[in-house]
Amino acid sequence: MYDEVIKKFKSDLEEKINITKFHYEPLEISKEKFFEIMLEEVKDKVRIKEIFNGLTILTQNSEYGTFYTIVFEGKSFSIEDVDLITELLAYTKRNSKDDRRIGKNIYFINCEFRTPFSIKDLCHRAIFSNCIFLRDFSITGSIPISLEFTYCKFEALLNLEGIKTGHRVDIQNCFFEKNSILILKNSLFYMGGFIHLTNNQFFGSFDAENANMGTSVVFKNISFFNEFNFDKVTFRGLCKFKNIAFSNPRSKESIKMQSIFAKALKNSGFEKEIENLGLQLKSIKDIKIDLDAYNIALQSGLLKTEYAAYFLGKSVNYLAKKRAKDKEQITREALPFIGKGKDIQYPVDALNAFKAKDWVKLKELRKKYEMNEEEKED
């Protein structure tokens, strides 16, 4: 019976997480009153108590201790609520009559954070789903359990600088506004700790300088529209990088930031990822492009290898390896070119199709240029 109650509660909770509805109500409870209710003695193994609309606590008792699942739903947190939320996220054992363990999962669903606050040494699992952060939110120090952000929007600072954890940090399907910053500087993921960033858009800044990533790192479907910093980052263990996009990838600043990212990957032994992501290993001072000549070539419809690499935001070495790879096997991403050796040129329309991932158009252009080359030979 107790298992069924818990199962239904958690099933309902998962369903709520997948519903986006932004209707906020004030918290309407004092810190003292909250902890008084939460720490009431529960004689049964399981108790579900709705303190008021949008705040529910599931209490599970066992011989090993007490475990709480605390759910805030549709709440708007103001400056008056900071003490409550800060203490709730940080404390482990307090006001308990014995030495039994106290554990918590804390869910914030469809909540709005209107005031800045900071947590040091997060002690329990925290899940933020469909939340909006209007002001700075900082979690620093030790994190002995997982931290998750899904479908959240950040308009200010998400500061995870210097965190130390052997657990999971998940940031998925989040949107970082123009004035926001995600800081992972000096973070340390150790002994199985890992970070997953998937399906995120960064219109603000991203700073992971000197971070020591964990045994599992995933950067997938990430768009950087502003500054990103991977200087002195160490990648270890199982790392997956896929579909990372950079705004204006041929600009001086973007190439500089890409080269720093590439250097971090190279120093960590992930040189293959540099090619897969098409990162520039050289800094901008090493890349000399005659922009007048480049623009004239652009108008002609054909670009030599150096200009084609600049057009795509890739390296010359990337195109050389791609030609060799395409020669071995024609895939939908095979890029047509004309000429040989130093006379190789890339059609601009094919480069555009490749850049836009228009594989149907690219296939048509491959046939077109193959036929043209055959006619020349005849």
Short mmCIF file of C-alpha atoms in Angstrom, two decimals:
data_model
loop_
_atom_site.label_atom_id
_atom_site.label_comp_id
_atom_site.label_asym_id
_atom_site.label_seq_id
_atom_site.Cartn_x
_atom_site.Cartn_y
_atom_site.Cartn_z
CA MET A 1 0.00 0.00 0.00
CA TYR A 2 2.76 2.45 0.95
CA ASP A 3 4.61 1.66 -2.26
CA GLU A 4 1.50 2.39 -4.32
CA VAL A 5 1.03 5.77 -2.61
CA ILE A 6 4.62 6.73 -3.33
CA LYS A 7 4.43 5.42 -6.89
CA LYS A 8 1.31 7.48 -7.64
CA PHE A 9 2.80 10.61 -6.09
CA LYS A 10 5.95 10.31 -8.18
CA SER A 11 3.95 9.52 -11.31
CA ASP A 12 1.88 12.67 -10.82
CA LEU A 13 5.08 14.62 -10.20
CA GLU A 14 6.68 13.49 -13.46
CA GLU A 15 3.52 14.47 -15.32
CA LYS A 16 3.61 17.97 -13.81
CA ILE A 17 7.24 18.43 -14.86
CA ASN A 18 6.25 17.98 -18.50
CA ILE A 19 3.53 20.65 -18.35
CA THR A 20 4.52 24.26 -18.89
CA LYS A 21 2.15 26.67 -17.20
CA PHE A 22 3.29 29.94 -15.75
CA HIS A 23 0.86 31.08 -13.09
CA TYR A 24 2.61 32.40 -10.01
CA GLU A 25 1.38 32.85 -6.46
CA PRO A 26 3.28 34.30 -3.47
CA LEU A 27 4.83 31.77 -1.12
CA GLU A 28 2.69 32.90 1.85
CA ILE A 29 4.51 30.99 4.58
CA SER A 30 7.19 31.89 7.09
CA LYS A 31 10.43 29.98 7.47
CA GLU A 32 9.57 29.03 11.05
CA LYS A 33 6.10 27.76 10.15
CA PHE A 34 7.43 25.77 7.21
CA PHE A 35 10.04 23.87 9.22
CA GLU A 36 7.58 23.33 12.06
CA ILE A 37 5.17 21.59 9.67
CA MET A 38 7.84 19.71 7.76
CA LEU A 39 9.51 18.30 10.86
CA GLU A 40 6.32 17.22 12.60
CA GLU A 41 6.57 13.68 13.89
CA VAL A 42 5.08 11.26 11.38
CA LYS A 43 4.00 7.96 12.93
CA ASP A 44 3.05 6.32 9.63
CA LYS A 45 5.62 5.24 7.08
CA VAL A 46 4.23 7.62 4.50
CA ARG A 47 2.51 10.97 4.71
CA ILE A 48 1.52 13.35 1.93
CA LYS A 49 0.68 16.79 3.20
CA GLU A 50 -0.32 19.81 1.14
CA ILE A 51 0.69 22.77 3.29
CA PHE A 52 -1.19 25.10 0.98
CA ASN A 53 -1.89 25.35 -2.72
CA GLY A 54 1.36 24.74 -4.60
CA LEU A 55 3.43 23.37 -1.70
CA THR A 56 3.29 19.63 -1.02
CA ILE A 57 5.52 17.36 1.07
CA LEU A 58 5.83 13.59 0.80
CA THR A 59 7.39 12.15 3.98
CA GLN A 60 8.81 8.64 4.00
CA ASN A 61 9.97 7.06 7.28
CA SER A 62 12.18 4.02 7.60
CA GLU A 63 14.60 2.51 10.08
CA TYR A 64 17.39 4.35 8.30
CA GLY A 65 15.89 7.80 8.54
CA THR A 66 13.39 10.22 7.02
CA PHE A 67 13.20 11.15 3.36
CA TYR A 68 11.28 14.17 2.07
CA THR A 69 10.09 15.01 -1.42
CA ILE A 70 9.19 18.69 -1.36
CA VAL A 71 7.35 20.20 -4.31
CA PHE A 72 6.91 23.92 -4.93
CA GLU A 73 4.60 24.53 -7.87
CA GLY A 74 3.66 27.82 -9.52
CA LYS A 75 5.26 29.95 -6.81
CA SER A 76 6.85 33.37 -7.12
CA PHE A 77 9.75 33.81 -4.71
CA SER A 78 10.51 37.28 -3.38
CA ILE A 79 13.13 38.64 -1.03
CA GLU A 80 11.07 37.50 1.98
CA ASP A 81 11.43 33.87 0.85
CA VAL A 82 15.21 33.82 0.47
CA ASP A 83 15.97 32.60 3.99
CA LEU A 84 13.52 29.72 3.69
CA ILE A 85 14.74 28.49 0.29
CA THR A 86 18.42 28.97 1.21
CA GLU A 87 18.10 27.01 4.43
CA LEU A 88 15.93 24.34 2.83
CA LEU A 89 18.51 23.66 0.12
CA ALA A 90 21.50 23.73 2.48
CA TYR A 91 20.73 21.96 5.75
CA THR A 92 21.14 18.24 6.43
CA LYS A 93 20.26 17.33 10.01
CA ARG A 94 18.54 19.87 12.19
CA ASN A 95 15.91 19.68 14.90
CA SER A 96 15.97 15.90 14.68
CA LYS A 97 15.63 13.88 17.87
CA ASP A 98 18.15 11.23 16.86
CA ASP A 99 21.03 10.62 14.49
CA ARG A 100 18.95 9.12 11.72
CA ARG A 101 19.58 10.49 8.26
CA ILE A 102 17.44 13.17 6.65
CA GLY A 103 17.28 13.21 2.87
CA LYS A 104 15.42 15.43 0.41
CA ASN A 105 14.45 15.81 -3.18
CA ILE A 106 13.31 19.38 -3.77
CA TYR A 107 11.32 20.20 -6.89
CA PHE A 108 10.59 23.68 -8.19
CA ILE A 109 8.01 23.42 -10.98
CA ASN A 110 6.74 26.44 -12.93
CA CYS A 111 8.30 28.79 -10.39
CA GLU A 112 9.57 32.34 -10.75
CA PHE A 113 12.64 33.60 -8.89
CA ARG A 114 12.41 37.38 -8.57
CA THR A 115 15.25 37.97 -6.15
CA PRO A 116 18.95 37.01 -6.09
CA PHE A 117 20.14 34.40 -3.63
CA SER A 118 23.10 32.13 -3.07
CA ILE A 119 23.46 28.57 -1.77
CA LYS A 120 26.79 27.23 -0.49
CA ASP A 121 27.26 23.47 -0.15
CA LEU A 122 23.98 22.20 -1.61
CA CYS A 123 23.11 19.14 0.47
CA HIS A 124 20.13 17.60 -1.34
CA ARG A 125 18.93 16.92 -4.84
CA ALA A 126 17.40 20.00 -6.44
CA ILE A 127 15.31 19.93 -9.62
CA PHE A 128 14.19 23.10 -11.41
CA SER A 129 11.66 22.56 -14.20
CA ASN A 130 9.93 25.25 -16.30
CA CYS A 131 11.33 27.97 -14.03
CA ILE A 132 12.22 31.58 -14.77
CA PHE A 133 15.21 33.21 -13.07
CA LEU A 134 14.94 37.00 -13.20
CA ARG A 135 17.91 37.65 -10.89
CA ASP A 136 21.26 36.03 -10.03
CA PHE A 137 21.17 32.48 -8.70
CA SER A 138 24.38 31.02 -7.22
CA ILE A 139 25.24 27.53 -6.02
CA THR A 140 28.85 27.11 -4.90
CA GLY A 141 30.93 24.74 -2.82
CA SER A 142 30.21 21.02 -2.44
CA ILE A 143 27.27 19.32 -4.14
CA PRO A 144 26.97 15.74 -2.86
CA ILE A 145 23.87 15.00 -4.94
CA SER A 146 22.48 15.82 -8.39
CA LEU A 147 21.42 19.24 -9.65
CA GLU A 148 19.05 19.59 -12.60
CA PHE A 149 17.66 22.46 -14.70
CA THR A 150 15.17 21.60 -17.47
CA TYR A 151 13.14 23.98 -19.64
CA CYS A 152 14.31 26.99 -17.61
CA LYS A 153 14.90 30.57 -18.72
CA PHE A 154 17.70 32.69 -17.27
CA GLU A 155 17.75 36.48 -17.48
CA ALA A 156 20.70 36.96 -15.13
CA LEU A 157 23.58 34.96 -13.66
CA LEU A 158 23.56 31.21 -13.08
CA ASN A 159 26.72 30.90 -11.02
CA LEU A 160 28.15 27.42 -10.44
CA GLU A 161 31.73 28.65 -10.01
CA GLY A 162 33.96 26.41 -7.96
CA ILE A 163 31.42 23.65 -7.38
CA LYS A 164 32.86 20.29 -6.36
CA THR A 165 30.79 17.20 -7.02
CA GLY A 166 30.95 13.49 -7.71
CA HIS A 167 27.36 13.58 -8.95
CA ARG A 168 25.37 14.80 -11.92
CA VAL A 169 24.77 18.34 -13.09
CA ASP A 170 22.15 18.47 -15.85
CA ILE A 171 21.21 21.58 -17.85
CA GLN A 172 18.77 20.69 -20.60
CA ASN A 173 16.44 22.59 -22.94
CA CYS A 174 17.30 25.90 -21.28
CA PHE A 175 17.32 29.40 -22.72
CA PHE A 176 19.89 31.96 -21.61
CA GLU A 177 18.85 35.53 -22.40
CA LYS A 178 21.19 38.21 -23.77
CA ASN A 179 22.26 39.55 -20.35
CA SER A 180 22.67 36.15 -18.71
CA ILE A 181 25.88 34.30 -17.85
CA LEU A 182 26.45 30.63 -17.05
CA ILE A 183 29.62 30.35 -14.97
CA LEU A 184 31.36 27.00 -14.46
CA LYS A 185 34.82 28.46 -13.73
CA ASN A 186 37.10 26.37 -11.50
CA SER A 187 34.44 23.65 -11.13
CA LEU A 188 35.61 20.14 -10.27
CA PHE A 189 33.75 16.97 -11.25
CA TYR A 190 35.39 13.98 -9.61
CA MET A 191 34.85 10.25 -8.92
CA GLY A 192 32.00 9.70 -11.36
CA GLY A 193 30.73 13.27 -11.38
CA PHE A 194 29.57 14.48 -14.76
CA ILE A 195 27.91 17.36 -16.58
CA HIS A 196 25.38 17.14 -19.40
CA LEU A 197 24.46 20.22 -21.43
CA THR A 198 21.92 19.44 -24.15
CA ASN A 199 19.53 21.50 -26.28
CA ASN A 200 20.56 24.87 -24.80
CA GLN A 201 20.73 28.30 -26.41
CA PHE A 202 23.18 30.84 -25.04
CA PHE A 203 22.37 34.38 -26.11
CA GLY A 204 24.32 35.44 -23.03
CA SER A 205 27.84 34.38 -22.06
CA PHE A 206 29.31 31.02 -21.11
CA ASP A 207 32.44 30.77 -18.95
CA ALA A 208 34.02 27.44 -18.00
CA GLU A 209 37.63 28.63 -17.54
CA ASN A 210 39.85 26.19 -15.63
CA ALA A 211 36.96 23.71 -15.15
CA ASN A 212 37.85 20.06 -14.58
CA MET A 213 35.06 18.14 -16.27
CA GLY A 214 33.99 14.74 -15.01
CA THR A 215 34.03 11.18 -16.29
CA SER A 216 31.03 11.82 -18.54
CA VAL A 217 30.67 15.09 -20.43
CA VAL A 218 27.96 15.79 -23.01
CA PHE A 219 27.67 18.98 -25.05
CA LYS A 220 24.90 18.35 -27.58
CA ASN A 221 22.77 20.73 -29.66
CA ILE A 222 24.34 23.85 -28.16
CA SER A 223 24.23 27.30 -29.77
CA PHE A 224 26.62 30.02 -28.61
CA PHE A 225 25.45 33.44 -29.80
CA ASN A 226 27.84 35.40 -27.61
CA GLU A 227 31.11 34.87 -25.71
CA PHE A 228 32.14 31.36 -24.71
CA ASN A 229 35.29 30.52 -22.76
CA PHE A 230 36.88 27.06 -22.52
CA ASP A 231 40.34 28.33 -21.54
CA LYS A 232 42.34 25.72 -19.58
CA VAL A 233 39.37 23.34 -19.39
CA THR A 234 40.25 19.68 -18.78
CA PHE A 235 38.06 16.99 -20.33
CA ARG A 236 38.28 13.44 -19.04
CA GLY A 237 36.57 10.09 -19.44
CA LEU A 238 33.67 9.72 -21.88
CA CYS A 239 33.08 12.99 -23.74
CA LYS A 240 30.45 13.54 -26.42
CA PHE A 241 30.25 16.70 -28.50
CA LYS A 242 27.62 17.08 -31.21
CA ASN A 243 25.98 19.96 -33.07
CA ILE A 244 27.73 22.90 -31.43
CA ALA A 245 27.03 26.11 -33.34
CA PHE A 246 28.77 29.46 -33.11
CA SER A 247 27.28 32.78 -34.15
CA ASN A 248 29.29 34.44 -36.93
CA PRO A 249 31.95 31.67 -36.83
CA ARG A 250 34.33 33.53 -39.19
CA SER A 251 34.58 36.65 -37.03
CA LYS A 252 37.86 37.44 -35.27
CA GLU A 253 36.39 36.98 -31.81
CA SER A 254 34.65 33.71 -32.68
CA ILE A 255 37.80 32.22 -34.24
CA LYS A 256 39.79 33.23 -31.17
CA MET A 257 37.27 31.54 -28.83
CA GLN A 258 37.12 28.46 -31.07
CA SER A 259 40.90 28.12 -31.03
CA ILE A 260 40.88 28.21 -27.22
CA PHE A 261 38.19 25.48 -27.19
CA ALA A 262 40.21 23.44 -29.70
CA LYS A 263 43.38 23.80 -27.61
CA ALA A 264 41.55 22.53 -24.51
CA LEU A 265 40.29 19.50 -26.46
CA LYS A 266 43.75 18.82 -27.90
CA ASN A 267 45.44 19.04 -24.50
CA SER A 268 42.84 16.61 -23.12
CA GLY A 269 43.46 14.08 -25.93
CA PHE A 270 40.27 14.73 -27.91
CA GLU A 271 41.83 15.85 -31.19
CA LYS A 272 39.23 13.97 -33.25
CA GLU A 273 36.50 16.16 -31.76
CA ILE A 274 38.27 19.25 -33.10
CA GLU A 275 37.80 17.94 -36.63
CA ASN A 276 34.23 16.77 -35.99
CA LEU A 277 33.23 20.19 -34.67
CA GLY A 278 35.17 22.04 -37.37
CA LEU A 279 36.97 24.18 -34.83
CA GLN A 280 39.76 26.57 -35.75
CA LEU A 281 43.01 25.50 -34.10
CA LYS A 282 44.84 28.60 -35.27
CA SER A 283 44.23 31.94 -33.65
CA ILE A 284 43.08 34.87 -35.76
CA LYS A 285 46.58 36.34 -35.97
CA ASP A 286 47.68 33.18 -37.83
CA ILE A 287 44.86 33.41 -40.41
CA LYS A 288 45.45 35.99 -43.10
CA ILE A 289 42.62 36.53 -45.56
CA ASP A 290 42.62 39.19 -48.26
CA LEU A 291 39.02 40.29 -47.77
CA ASP A 292 38.88 42.22 -51.07
CA ALA A 293 40.08 39.18 -53.03
CA TYR A 294 37.75 36.96 -50.99
CA ASN A 295 34.71 39.10 -51.86
CA ILE A 296 35.63 39.13 -55.56
CA ALA A 297 35.95 35.31 -55.50
CA LEU A 298 32.64 35.09 -53.67
CA GLN A 299 30.94 36.97 -56.50
CA SER A 300 32.52 34.65 -59.07
CA GLY A 301 30.83 31.64 -57.48
CA LEU A 302 34.04 29.69 -56.86
CA LEU A 303 36.29 29.77 -53.81
CA LYS A 304 39.77 28.35 -53.44
CA THR A 305 40.32 26.08 -50.43
CA GLU A 306 41.50 28.85 -48.10
CA TYR A 307 38.44 31.00 -48.88
CA ALA A 308 36.06 28.02 -48.69
CA ALA A 309 37.35 27.22 -45.20
CA TYR A 310 36.86 30.86 -44.20
CA PHE A 311 33.32 30.79 -45.69
CA LEU A 312 32.38 27.74 -43.61
CA GLY A 313 34.20 28.83 -40.47
CA LYS A 314 36.35 25.69 -40.74
CA SER A 315 40.07 25.06 -41.14
CA VAL A 316 41.93 24.26 -44.36
CA ASN A 317 43.00 21.02 -42.70
CA TYR A 318 39.33 20.17 -42.09
CA LEU A 319 38.56 20.46 -45.82
CA ALA A 320 41.62 18.39 -46.76
CA LYS A 321 40.53 15.58 -44.46
CA LYS A 322 36.95 15.87 -45.71
CA ARG A 323 38.06 15.49 -49.33
CA ALA A 324 39.95 12.31 -48.42
CA LYS A 325 36.98 11.00 -46.46
CA ASP A 326 34.51 11.82 -49.25
CA LYS A 327 36.76 10.04 -51.74
CA GLU A 328 36.55 6.84 -49.70
CA GLN A 329 32.76 6.99 -49.30
CA ILE A 330 30.14 9.32 -50.76
CA THR A 331 27.65 10.28 -48.06
CA ARG A 332 24.88 12.86 -48.07
CA GLU A 333 27.38 15.38 -46.64
CA ALA A 334 30.00 14.88 -49.38
CA LEU A 335 31.07 18.31 -50.61
CA PRO A 336 31.73 18.72 -54.38
CA PHE A 337 34.78 20.60 -55.66
CA ILE A 338 36.48 21.12 -58.97
CA GLY A 339 40.14 21.03 -59.98
CA LYS A 340 43.11 19.27 -58.45
CA GLY A 341 45.94 20.03 -56.03
CA LYS A 342 46.53 23.75 -55.60
CA ASP A 343 43.84 24.51 -58.19
CA ILE A 344 40.97 23.04 -56.14
CA GLN A 345 37.93 25.30 -55.95
CA TYR A 346 34.59 24.95 -54.19
CA PRO A 347 31.29 26.14 -55.74
CA VAL A 348 29.61 28.71 -53.49
CA ASP A 349 26.14 27.21 -54.07
CA ALA A 350 27.43 23.84 -52.81
CA LEU A 351 29.03 25.50 -49.78
CA ASN A 352 25.73 27.22 -49.02
CA ALA A 353 23.82 23.91 -49.26
CA PHE A 354 26.38 22.20 -47.00
CA LYS A 355 26.19 25.02 -44.46
CA ALA A 356 22.37 24.93 -44.46
CA LYS A 357 22.41 21.10 -44.23
CA ASP A 358 20.25 20.96 -47.36
CA TRP A 359 21.29 17.45 -48.32
CA VAL A 360 18.80 17.16 -51.21
CA LYS A 361 20.22 20.30 -52.85
CA LEU A 362 23.77 19.14 -52.16
CA LYS A 363 23.07 15.83 -53.89
CA GLU A 364 21.81 17.67 -56.98
CA LEU A 365 24.91 19.88 -57.03
CA ARG A 366 27.24 16.88 -56.71
CA LYS A 367 25.72 15.41 -59.86
CA LYS A 368 25.92 18.77 -61.64
CA TYR A 369 29.62 19.33 -60.93
CA GLU A 370 30.55 15.71 -61.54
CA MET A 371 28.97 15.97 -65.00
CA ASN A 372 30.80 19.26 -65.67
CA GLU A 373 34.13 17.67 -64.75
CA GLU A 374 33.44 14.66 -66.98
CA GLU A 375 32.61 16.99 -69.91
CA LYS A 376 35.92 18.83 -69.42
CA GLU A 377 37.86 15.59 -69.50
CA ASP A 378 36.13 14.53 -72.74
#
